[in-house]
JSON list of C-alpha atoms and ligand atoms in Angstrom, two decimals:
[
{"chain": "A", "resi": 1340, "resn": "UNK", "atom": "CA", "xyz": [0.00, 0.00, 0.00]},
{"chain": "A", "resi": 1341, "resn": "UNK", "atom": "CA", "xyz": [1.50, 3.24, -1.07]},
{"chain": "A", "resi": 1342, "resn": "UNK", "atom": "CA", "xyz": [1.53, 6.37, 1.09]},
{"chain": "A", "resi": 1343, "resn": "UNK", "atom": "CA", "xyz": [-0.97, 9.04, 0.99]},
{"chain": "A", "resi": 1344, "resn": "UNK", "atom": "CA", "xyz": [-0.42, 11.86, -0.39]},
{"chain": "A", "resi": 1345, "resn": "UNK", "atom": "CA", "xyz": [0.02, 13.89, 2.74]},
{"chain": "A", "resi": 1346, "resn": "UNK", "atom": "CA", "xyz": [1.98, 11.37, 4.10]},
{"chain": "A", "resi": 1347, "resn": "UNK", "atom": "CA", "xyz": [4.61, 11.76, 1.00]},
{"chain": "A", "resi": 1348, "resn": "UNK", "atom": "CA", "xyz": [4.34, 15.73, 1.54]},
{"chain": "A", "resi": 1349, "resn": "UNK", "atom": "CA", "xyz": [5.27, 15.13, 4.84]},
{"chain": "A", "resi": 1350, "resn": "UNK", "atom": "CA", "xyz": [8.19, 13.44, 3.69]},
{"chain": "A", "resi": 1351, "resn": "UNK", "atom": "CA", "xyz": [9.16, 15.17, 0.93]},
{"chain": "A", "resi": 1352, "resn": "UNK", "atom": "CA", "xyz": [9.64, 18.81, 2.97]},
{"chain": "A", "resi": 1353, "resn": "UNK", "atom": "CA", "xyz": [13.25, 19.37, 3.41]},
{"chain": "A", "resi": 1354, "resn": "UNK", "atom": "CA", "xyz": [14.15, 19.48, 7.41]},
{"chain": "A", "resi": 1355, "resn": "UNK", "atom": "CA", "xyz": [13.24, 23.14, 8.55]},
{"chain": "A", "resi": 1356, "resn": "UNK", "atom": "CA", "xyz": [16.08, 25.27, 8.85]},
{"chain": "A", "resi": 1357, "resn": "UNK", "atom": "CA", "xyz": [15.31, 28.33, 10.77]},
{"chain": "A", "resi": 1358, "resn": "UNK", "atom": "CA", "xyz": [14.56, 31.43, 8.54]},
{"chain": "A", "resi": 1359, "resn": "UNK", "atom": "CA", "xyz": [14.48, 29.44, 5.21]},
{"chain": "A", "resi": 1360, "resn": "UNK", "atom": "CA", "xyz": [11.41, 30.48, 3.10]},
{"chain": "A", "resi": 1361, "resn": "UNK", "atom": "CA", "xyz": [8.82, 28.12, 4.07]},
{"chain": "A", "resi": 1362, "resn": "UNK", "atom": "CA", "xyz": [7.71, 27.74, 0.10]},
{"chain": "A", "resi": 1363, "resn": "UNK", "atom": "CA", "xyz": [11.72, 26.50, -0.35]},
{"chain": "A", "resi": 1364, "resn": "UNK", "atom": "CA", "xyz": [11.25, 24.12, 2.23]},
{"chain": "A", "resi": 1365, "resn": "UNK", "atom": "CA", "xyz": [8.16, 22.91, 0.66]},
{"chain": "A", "resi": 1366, "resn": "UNK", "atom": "CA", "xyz": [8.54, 22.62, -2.74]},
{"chain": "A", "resi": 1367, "resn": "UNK", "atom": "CA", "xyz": [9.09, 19.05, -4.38]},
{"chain": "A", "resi": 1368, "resn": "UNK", "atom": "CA", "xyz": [8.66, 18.34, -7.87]},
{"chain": "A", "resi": 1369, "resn": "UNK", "atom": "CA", "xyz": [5.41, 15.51, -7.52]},
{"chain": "A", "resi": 1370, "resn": "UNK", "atom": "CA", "xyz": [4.15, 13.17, -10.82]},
{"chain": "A", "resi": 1371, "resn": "UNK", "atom": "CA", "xyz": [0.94, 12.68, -9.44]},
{"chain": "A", "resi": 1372, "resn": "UNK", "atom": "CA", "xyz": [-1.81, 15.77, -9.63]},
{"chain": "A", "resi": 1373, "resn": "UNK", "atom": "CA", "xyz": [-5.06, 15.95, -8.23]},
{"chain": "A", "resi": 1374, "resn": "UNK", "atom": "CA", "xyz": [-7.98, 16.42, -10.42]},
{"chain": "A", "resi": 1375, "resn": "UNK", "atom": "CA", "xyz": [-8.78, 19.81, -9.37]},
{"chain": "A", "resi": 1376, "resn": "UNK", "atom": "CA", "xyz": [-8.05, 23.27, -11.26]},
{"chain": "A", "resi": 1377, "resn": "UNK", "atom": "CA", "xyz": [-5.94, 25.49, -10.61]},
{"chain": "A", "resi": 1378, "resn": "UNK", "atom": "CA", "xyz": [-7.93, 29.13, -10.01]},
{"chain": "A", "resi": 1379, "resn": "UNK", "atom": "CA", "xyz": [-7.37, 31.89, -12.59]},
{"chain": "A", "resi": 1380, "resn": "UNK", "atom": "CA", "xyz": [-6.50, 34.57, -9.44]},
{"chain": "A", "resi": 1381, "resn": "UNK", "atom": "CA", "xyz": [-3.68, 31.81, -8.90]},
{"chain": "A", "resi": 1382, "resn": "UNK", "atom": "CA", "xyz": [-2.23, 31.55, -12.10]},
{"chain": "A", "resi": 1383, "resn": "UNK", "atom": "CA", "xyz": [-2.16, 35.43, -12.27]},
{"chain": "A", "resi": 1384, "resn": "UNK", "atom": "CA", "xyz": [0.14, 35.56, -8.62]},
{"chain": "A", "resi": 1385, "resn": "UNK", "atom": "CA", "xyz": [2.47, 32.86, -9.36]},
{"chain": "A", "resi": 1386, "resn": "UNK", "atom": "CA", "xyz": [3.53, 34.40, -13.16]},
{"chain": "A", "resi": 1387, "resn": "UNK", "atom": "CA", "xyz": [3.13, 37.52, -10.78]},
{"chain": "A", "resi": 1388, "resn": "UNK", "atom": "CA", "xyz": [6.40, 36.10, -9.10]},
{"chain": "A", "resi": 1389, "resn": "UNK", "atom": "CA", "xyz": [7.66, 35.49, -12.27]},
{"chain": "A", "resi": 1390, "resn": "UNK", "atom": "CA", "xyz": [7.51, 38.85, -13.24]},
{"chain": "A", "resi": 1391, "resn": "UNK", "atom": "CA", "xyz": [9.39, 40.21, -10.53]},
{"chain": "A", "resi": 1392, "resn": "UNK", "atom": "CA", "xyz": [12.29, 38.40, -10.68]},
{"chain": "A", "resi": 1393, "resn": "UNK", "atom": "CA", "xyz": [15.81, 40.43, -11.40]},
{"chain": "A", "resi": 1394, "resn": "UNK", "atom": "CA", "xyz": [16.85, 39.90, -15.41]},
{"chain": "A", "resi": 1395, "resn": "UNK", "atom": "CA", "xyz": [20.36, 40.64, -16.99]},
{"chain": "A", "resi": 1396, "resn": "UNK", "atom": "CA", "xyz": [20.01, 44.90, -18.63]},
{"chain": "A", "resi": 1397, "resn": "UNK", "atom": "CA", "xyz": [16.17, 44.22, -17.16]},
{"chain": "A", "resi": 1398, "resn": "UNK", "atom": "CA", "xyz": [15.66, 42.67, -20.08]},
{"chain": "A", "resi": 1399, "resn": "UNK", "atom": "CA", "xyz": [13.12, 39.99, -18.75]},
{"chain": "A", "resi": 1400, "resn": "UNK", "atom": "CA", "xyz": [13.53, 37.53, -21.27]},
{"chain": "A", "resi": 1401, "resn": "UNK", "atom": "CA", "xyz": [11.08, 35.14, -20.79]},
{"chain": "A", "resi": 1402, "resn": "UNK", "atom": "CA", "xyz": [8.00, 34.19, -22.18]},
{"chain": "A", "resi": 1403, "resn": "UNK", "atom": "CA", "xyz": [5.40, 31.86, -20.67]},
{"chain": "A", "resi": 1404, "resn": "UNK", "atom": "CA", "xyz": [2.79, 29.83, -22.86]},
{"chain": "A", "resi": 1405, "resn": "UNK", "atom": "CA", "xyz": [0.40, 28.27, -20.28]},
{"chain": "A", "resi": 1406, "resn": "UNK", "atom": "CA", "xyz": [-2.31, 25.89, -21.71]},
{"chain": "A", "resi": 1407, "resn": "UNK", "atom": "CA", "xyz": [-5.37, 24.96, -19.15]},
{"chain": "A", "resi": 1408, "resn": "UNK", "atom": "CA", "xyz": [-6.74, 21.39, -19.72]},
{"chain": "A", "resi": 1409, "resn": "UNK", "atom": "CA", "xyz": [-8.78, 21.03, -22.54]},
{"chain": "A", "resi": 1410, "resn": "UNK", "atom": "CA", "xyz": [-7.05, 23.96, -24.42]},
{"chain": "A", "resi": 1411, "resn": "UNK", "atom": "CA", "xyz": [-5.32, 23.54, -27.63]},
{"chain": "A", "resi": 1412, "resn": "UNK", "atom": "CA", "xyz": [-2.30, 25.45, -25.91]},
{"chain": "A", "resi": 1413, "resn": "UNK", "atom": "CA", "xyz": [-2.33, 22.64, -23.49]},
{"chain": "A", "resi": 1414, "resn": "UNK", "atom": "CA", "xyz": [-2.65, 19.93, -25.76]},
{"chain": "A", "resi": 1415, "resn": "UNK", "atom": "CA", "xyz": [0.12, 21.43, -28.01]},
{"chain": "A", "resi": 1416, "resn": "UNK", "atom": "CA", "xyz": [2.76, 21.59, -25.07]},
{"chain": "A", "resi": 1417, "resn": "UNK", "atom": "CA", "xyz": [1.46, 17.94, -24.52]},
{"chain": "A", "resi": 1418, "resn": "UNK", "atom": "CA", "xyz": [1.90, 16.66, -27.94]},
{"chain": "A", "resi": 1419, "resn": "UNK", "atom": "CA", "xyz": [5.51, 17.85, -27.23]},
{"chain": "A", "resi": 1420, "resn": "UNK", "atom": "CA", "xyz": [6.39, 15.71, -24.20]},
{"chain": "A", "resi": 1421, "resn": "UNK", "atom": "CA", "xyz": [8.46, 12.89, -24.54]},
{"chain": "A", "resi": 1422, "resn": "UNK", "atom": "CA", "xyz": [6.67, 9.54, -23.73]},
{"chain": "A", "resi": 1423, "resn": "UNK", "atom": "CA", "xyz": [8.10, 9.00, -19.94]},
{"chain": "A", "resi": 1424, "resn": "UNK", "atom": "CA", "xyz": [6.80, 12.18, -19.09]},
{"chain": "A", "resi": 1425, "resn": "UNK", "atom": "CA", "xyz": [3.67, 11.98, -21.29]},
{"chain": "A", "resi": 1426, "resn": "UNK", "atom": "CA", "xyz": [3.05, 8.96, -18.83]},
{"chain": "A", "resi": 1427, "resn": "UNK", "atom": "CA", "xyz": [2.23, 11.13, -15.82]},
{"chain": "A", "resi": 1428, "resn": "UNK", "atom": "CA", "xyz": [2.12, 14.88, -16.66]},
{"chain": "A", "resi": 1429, "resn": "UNK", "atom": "CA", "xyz": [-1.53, 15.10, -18.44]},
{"chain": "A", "resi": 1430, "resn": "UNK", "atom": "CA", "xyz": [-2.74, 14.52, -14.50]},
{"chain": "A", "resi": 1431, "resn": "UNK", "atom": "CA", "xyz": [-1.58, 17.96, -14.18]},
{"chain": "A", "resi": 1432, "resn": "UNK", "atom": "CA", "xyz": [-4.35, 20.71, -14.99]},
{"chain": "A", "resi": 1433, "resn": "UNK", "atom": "CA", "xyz": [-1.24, 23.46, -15.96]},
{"chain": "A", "resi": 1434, "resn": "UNK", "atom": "CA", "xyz": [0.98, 22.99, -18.54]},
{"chain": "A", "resi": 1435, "resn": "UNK", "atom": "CA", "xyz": [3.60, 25.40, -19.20]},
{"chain": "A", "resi": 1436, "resn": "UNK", "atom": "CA", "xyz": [6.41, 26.00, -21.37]},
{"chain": "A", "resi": 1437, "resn": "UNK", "atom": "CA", "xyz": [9.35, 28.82, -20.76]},
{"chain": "A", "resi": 1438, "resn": "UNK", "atom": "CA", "xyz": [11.03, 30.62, -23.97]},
{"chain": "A", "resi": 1439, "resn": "UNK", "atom": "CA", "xyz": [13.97, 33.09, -23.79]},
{"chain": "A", "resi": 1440, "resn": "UNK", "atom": "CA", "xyz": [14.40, 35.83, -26.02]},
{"chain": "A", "resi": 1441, "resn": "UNK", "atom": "CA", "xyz": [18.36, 35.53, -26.57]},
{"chain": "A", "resi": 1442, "resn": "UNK", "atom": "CA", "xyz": [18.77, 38.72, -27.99]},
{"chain": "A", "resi": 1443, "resn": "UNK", "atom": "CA", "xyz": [18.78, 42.37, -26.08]},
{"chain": "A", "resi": 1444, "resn": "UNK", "atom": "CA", "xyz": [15.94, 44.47, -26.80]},
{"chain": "A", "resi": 1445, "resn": "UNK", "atom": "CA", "xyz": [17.52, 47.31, -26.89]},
{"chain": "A", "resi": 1446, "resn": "UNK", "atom": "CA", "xyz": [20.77, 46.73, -29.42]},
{"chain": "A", "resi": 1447, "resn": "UNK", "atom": "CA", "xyz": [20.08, 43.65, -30.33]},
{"chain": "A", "resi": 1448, "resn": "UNK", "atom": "CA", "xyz": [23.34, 42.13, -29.30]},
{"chain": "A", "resi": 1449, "resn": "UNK", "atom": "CA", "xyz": [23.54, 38.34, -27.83]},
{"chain": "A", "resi": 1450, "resn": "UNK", "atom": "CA", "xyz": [22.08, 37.76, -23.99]},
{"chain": "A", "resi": 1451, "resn": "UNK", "atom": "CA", "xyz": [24.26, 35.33, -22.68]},
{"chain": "A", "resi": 1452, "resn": "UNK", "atom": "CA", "xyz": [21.70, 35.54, -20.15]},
{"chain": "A", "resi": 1453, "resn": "UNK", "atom": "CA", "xyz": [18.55, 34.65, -21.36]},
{"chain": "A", "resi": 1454, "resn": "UNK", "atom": "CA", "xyz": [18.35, 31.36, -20.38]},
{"chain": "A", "resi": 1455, "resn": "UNK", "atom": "CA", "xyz": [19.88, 32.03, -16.86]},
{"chain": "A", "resi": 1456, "resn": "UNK", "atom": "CA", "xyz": [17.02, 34.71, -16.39]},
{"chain": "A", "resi": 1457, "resn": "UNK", "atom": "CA", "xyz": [14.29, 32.10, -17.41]},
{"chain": "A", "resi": 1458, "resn": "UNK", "atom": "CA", "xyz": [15.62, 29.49, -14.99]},
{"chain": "A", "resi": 1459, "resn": "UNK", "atom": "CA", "xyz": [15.08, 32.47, -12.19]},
{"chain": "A", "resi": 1460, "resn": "UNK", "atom": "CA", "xyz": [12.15, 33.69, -13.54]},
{"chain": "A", "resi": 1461, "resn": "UNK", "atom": "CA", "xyz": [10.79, 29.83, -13.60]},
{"chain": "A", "resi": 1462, "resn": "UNK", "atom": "CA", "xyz": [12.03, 28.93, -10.02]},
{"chain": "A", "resi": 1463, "resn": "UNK", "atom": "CA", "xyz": [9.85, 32.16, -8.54]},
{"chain": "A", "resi": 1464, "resn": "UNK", "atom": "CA", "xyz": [7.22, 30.89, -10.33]},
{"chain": "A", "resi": 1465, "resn": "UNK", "atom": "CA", "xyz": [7.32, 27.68, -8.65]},
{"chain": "A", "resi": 1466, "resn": "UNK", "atom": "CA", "xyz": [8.12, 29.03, -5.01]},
{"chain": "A", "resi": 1467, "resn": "UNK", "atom": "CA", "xyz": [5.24, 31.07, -5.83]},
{"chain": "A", "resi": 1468, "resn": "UNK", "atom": "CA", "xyz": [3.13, 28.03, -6.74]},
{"chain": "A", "resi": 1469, "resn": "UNK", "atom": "CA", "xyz": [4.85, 26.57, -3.29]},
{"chain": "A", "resi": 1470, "resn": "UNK", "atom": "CA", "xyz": [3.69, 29.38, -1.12]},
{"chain": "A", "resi": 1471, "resn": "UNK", "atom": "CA", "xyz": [-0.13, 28.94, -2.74]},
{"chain": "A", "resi": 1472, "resn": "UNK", "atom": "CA", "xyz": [-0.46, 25.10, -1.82]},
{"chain": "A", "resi": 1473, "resn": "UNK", "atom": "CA", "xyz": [0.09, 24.48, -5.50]},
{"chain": "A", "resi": 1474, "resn": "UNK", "atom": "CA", "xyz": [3.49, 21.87, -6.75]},
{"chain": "A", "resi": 1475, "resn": "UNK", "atom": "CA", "xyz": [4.86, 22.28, -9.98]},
{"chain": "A", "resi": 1476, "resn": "UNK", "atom": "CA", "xyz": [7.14, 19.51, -11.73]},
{"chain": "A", "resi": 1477, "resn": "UNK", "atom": "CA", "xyz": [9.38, 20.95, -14.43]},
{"chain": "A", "resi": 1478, "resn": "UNK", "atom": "CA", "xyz": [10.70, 18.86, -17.21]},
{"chain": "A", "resi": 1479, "resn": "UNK", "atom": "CA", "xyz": [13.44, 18.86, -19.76]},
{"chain": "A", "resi": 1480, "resn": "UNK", "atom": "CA", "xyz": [12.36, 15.69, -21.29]},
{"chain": "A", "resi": 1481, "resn": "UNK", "atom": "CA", "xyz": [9.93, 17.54, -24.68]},
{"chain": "A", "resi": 1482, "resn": "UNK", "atom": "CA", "xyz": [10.74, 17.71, -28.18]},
{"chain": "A", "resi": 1483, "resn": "UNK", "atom": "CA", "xyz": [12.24, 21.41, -28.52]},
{"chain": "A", "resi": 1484, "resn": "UNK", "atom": "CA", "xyz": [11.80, 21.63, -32.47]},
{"chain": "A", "resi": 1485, "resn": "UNK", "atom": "CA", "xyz": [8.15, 20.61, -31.77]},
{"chain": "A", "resi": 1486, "resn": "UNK", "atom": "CA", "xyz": [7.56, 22.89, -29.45]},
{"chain": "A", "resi": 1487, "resn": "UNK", "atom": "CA", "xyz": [9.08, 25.78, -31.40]},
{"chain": "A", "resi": 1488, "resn": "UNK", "atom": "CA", "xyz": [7.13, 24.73, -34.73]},
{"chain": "A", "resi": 1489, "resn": "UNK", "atom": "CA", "xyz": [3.91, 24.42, -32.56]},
{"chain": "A", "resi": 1490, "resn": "UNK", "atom": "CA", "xyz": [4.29, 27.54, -30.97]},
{"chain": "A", "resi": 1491, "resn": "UNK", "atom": "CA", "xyz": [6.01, 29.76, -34.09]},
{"chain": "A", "resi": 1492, "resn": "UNK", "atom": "CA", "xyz": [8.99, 30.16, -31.27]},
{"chain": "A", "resi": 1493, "resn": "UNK", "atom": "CA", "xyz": [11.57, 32.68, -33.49]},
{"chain": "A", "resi": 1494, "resn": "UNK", "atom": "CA", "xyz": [14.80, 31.22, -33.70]},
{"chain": "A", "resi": 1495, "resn": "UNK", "atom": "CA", "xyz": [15.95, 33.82, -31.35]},
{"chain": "A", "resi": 1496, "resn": "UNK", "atom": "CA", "xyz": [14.34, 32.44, -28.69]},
{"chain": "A", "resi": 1497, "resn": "UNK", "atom": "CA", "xyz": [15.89, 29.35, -26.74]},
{"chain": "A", "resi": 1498, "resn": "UNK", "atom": "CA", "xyz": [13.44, 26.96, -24.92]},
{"chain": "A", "resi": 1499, "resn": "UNK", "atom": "CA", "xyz": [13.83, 25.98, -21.19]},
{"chain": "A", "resi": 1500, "resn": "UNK", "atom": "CA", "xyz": [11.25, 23.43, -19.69]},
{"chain": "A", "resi": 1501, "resn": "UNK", "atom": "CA", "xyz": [7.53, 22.60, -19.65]},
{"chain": "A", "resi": 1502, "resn": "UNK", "atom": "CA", "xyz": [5.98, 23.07, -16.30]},
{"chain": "A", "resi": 1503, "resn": "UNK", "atom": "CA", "xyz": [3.13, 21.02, -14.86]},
{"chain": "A", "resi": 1504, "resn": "UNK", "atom": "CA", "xyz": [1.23, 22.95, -12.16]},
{"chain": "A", "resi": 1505, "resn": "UNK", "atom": "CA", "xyz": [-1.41, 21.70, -10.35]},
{"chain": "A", "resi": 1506, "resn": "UNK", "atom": "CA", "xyz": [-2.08, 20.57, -6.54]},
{"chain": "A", "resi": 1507, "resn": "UNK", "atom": "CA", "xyz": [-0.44, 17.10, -5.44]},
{"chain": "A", "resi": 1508, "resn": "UNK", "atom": "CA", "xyz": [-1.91, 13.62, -6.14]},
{"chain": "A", "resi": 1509, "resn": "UNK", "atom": "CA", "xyz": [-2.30, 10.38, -4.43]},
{"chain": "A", "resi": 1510, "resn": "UNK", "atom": "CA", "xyz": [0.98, 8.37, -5.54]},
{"chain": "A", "resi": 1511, "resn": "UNK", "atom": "CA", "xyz": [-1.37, 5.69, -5.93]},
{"chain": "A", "resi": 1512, "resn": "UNK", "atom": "CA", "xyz": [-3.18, 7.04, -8.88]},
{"chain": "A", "resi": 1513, "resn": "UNK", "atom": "CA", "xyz": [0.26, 6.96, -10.82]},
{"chain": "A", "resi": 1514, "resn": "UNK", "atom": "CA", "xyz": [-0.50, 3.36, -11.67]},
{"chain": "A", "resi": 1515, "resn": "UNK", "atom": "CA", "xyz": [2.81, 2.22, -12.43]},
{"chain": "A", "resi": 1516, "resn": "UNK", "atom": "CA", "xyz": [5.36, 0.74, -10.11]},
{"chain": "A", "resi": 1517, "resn": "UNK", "atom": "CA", "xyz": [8.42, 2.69, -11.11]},
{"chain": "A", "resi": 1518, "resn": "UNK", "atom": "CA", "xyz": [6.72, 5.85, -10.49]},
{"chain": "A", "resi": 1519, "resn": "UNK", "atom": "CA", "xyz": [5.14, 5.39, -7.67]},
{"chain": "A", "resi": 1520, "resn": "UNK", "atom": "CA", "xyz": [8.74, 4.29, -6.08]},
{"chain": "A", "resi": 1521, "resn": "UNK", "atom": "CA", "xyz": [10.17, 7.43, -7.40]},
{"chain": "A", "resi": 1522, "resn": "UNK", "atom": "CA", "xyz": [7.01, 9.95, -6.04]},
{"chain": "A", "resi": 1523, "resn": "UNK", "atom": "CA", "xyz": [7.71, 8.28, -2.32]},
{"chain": "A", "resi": 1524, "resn": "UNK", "atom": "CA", "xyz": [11.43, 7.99, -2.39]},
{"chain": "A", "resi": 1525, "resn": "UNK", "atom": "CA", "xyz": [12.89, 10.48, 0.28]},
{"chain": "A", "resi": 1526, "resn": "UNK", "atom": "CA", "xyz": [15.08, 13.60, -1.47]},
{"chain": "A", "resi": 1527, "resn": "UNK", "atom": "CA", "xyz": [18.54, 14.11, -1.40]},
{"chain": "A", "resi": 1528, "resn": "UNK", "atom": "CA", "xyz": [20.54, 17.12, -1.57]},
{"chain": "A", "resi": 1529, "resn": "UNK", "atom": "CA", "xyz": [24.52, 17.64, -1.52]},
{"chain": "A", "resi": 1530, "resn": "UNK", "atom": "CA", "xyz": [25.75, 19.04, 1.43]},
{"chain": "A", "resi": 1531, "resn": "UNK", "atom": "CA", "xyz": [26.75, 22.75, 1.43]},
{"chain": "A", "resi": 1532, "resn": "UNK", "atom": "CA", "xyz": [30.74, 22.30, 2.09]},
{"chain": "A", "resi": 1533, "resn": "UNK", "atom": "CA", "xyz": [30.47, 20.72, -2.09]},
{"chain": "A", "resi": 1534, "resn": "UNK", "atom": "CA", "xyz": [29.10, 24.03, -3.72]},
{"chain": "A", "resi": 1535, "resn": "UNK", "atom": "CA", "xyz": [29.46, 26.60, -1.45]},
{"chain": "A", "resi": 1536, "resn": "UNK", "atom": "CA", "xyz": [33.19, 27.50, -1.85]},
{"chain": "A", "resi": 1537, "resn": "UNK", "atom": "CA", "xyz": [36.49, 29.79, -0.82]},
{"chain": "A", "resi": 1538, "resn": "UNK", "atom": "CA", "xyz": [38.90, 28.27, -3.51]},
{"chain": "A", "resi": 1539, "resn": "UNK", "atom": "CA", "xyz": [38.35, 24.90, -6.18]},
{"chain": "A", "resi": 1540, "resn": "UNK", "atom": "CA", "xyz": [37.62, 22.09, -4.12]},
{"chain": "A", "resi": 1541, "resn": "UNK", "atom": "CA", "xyz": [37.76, 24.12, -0.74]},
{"chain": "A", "resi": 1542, "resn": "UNK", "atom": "CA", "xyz": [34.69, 24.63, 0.92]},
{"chain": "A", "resi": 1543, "resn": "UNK", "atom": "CA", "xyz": [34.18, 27.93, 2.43]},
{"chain": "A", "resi": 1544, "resn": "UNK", "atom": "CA", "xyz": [33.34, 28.59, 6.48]},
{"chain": "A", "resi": 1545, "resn": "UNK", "atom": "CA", "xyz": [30.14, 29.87, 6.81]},
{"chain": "A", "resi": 1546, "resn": "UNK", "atom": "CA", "xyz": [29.43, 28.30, 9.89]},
{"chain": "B", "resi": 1443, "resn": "FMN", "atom": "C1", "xyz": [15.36, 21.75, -15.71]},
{"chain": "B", "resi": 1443, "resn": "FMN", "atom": "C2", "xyz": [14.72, 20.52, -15.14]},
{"chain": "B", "resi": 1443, "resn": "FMN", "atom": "C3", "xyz": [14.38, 19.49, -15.98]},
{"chain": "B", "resi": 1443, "resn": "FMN", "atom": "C4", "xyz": [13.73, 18.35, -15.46]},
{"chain": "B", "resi": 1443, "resn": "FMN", "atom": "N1", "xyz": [13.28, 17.39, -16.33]},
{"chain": "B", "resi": 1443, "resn": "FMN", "atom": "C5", "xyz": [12.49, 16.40, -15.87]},
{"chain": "B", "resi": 1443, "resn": "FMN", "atom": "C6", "xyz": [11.83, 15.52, -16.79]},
{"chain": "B", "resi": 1443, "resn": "FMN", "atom": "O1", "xyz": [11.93, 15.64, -18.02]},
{"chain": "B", "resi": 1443, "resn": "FMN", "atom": "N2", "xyz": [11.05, 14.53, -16.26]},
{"chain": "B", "resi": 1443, "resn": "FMN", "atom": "C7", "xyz": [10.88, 14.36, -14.92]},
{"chain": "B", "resi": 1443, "resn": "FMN", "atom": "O2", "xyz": [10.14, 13.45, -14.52]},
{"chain": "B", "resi": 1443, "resn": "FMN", "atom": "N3", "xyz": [11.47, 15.22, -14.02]},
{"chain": "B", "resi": 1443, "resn": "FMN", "atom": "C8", "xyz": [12.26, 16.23, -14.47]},
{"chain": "B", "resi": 1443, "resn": "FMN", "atom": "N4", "xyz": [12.81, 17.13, -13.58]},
{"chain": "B", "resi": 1443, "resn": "FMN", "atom": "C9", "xyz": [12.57, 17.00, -12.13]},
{"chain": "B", "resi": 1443, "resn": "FMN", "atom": "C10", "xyz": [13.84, 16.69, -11.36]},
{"chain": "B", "resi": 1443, "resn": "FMN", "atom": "O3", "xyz": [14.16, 15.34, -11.52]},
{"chain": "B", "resi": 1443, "resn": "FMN", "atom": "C11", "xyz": [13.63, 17.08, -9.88]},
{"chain": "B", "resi": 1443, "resn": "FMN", "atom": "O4", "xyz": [13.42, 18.46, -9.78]},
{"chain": "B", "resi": 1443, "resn": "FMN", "atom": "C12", "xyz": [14.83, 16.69, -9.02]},
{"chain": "B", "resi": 1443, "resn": "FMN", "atom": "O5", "xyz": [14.92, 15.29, -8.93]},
{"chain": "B", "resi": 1443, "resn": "FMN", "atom": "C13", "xyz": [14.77, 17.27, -7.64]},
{"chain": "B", "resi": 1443, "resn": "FMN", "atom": "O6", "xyz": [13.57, 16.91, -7.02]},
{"chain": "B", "resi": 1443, "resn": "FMN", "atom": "P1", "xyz": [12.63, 18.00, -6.32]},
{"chain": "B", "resi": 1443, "resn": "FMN", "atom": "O7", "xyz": [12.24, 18.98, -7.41]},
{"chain": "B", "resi": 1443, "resn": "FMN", "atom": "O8", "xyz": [11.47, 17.21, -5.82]},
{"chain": "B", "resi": 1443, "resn": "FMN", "atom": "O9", "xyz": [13.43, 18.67, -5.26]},
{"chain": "B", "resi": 1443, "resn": "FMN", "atom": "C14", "xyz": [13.47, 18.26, -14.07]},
{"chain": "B", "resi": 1443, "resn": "FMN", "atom": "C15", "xyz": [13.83, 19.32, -13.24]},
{"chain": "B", "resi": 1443, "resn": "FMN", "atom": "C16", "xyz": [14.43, 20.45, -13.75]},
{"chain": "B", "resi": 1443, "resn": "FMN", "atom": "C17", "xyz": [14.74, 21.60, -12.84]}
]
């Protein structure tokens, strides 16, 4: 018998560390979505977040297509999913997809930053969703040239991930064995003294 949903939340928060964000400490990328929508007013606050986050020149080079269940936009960012992920992300009542404009707006030079300033841009978005109740599960794993044909993405743009939003699932409902190990399989995390640094391979003190 799997465990319950709350019972995987449960496990799935990373151990509270005094005055870390609450939505960092609760945000975990679930395959299993309830079947319940996600509210308009809550779509607009977490690409609210989005919108706030700092950009390379301010050039805020993202763009956002979000497709609601039973909307074409949804069904095209679907289509686009490779078949693993196809396997468990239609639960989700949110699919997005992120695009980077890699060009400046204002001399049309190269933004080595574009895609940098999406990844941002997309993890506010899902602390936001964090903060709201709401889990988000981003994925690599979609046909890019699909995606850009499907969307007429200019070949300026770079693509980052699709996003399923939605509210968390019973791990039950995922059917199929392999996921259901992976949605209640604790999460791991290197420890700060491997990326936090004072010289190549030295960890810093930061007590
Ligand atoms: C850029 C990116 C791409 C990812 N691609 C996939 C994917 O294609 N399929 C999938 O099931 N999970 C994907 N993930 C989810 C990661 O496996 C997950 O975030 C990671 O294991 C950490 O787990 P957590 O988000 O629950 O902390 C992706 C995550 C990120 C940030």
């Amino acid at each position: 018998m799997p465990l319950s949903a709350i019972e995987v939340n449960n496990l799935k928060k990373a151990p509270a560390v005094d005055g870390v964000l609450p939505a960092v400490l609760n945000r975990w990328s679930p395959r299993s979505f309830a079947d319940r929508e996600v509210s308009p007013a809550d779509l607009h606050k977490v690409f609210e977040a989005a919108r706030w986050t700092a950009s390379a020149y301010n050039e805020q080079p993202w763009r956002f297509f979000v497709g609601v269940r039973n909307s074409l936009t949804y069904k095209k960012i679907f289509d686009t999913l490779i078949g693993f992920n196809q396997g468990w992300a239609g639960s989700a009542p949110v699919l997005i997809l992120g695009a980077a404009n890699t060009k400046f707006s204002h001399n049309g030079t190269d933004n080595g930053y574009a895609l940098y300033d999406l990844g941002a841009a997309s993890s506010y978005l899902t602390l936001q969703a964090a903060a709201l109740g709401l889990t988000t599960h981003q994925m690599a794993g979609f046909d890019h040239d699909a995606a850009r044909q499907a969307f007429d993405i200019p070949a300026d743009f770079v693509l980052g991930s699709v996003i399923a939003l939605g509210y968390q699932g019973e791990p039950a409902a995922l059917g199929h064995e392999q996921m259901i190990s992976m949605e209640i399989a604790p999460r791991e995390r290197k420890p700060l003294n491997q990326f936090v640094l004072s010289a190549w391979d030295t960890p810093a003190s930061i007590g």
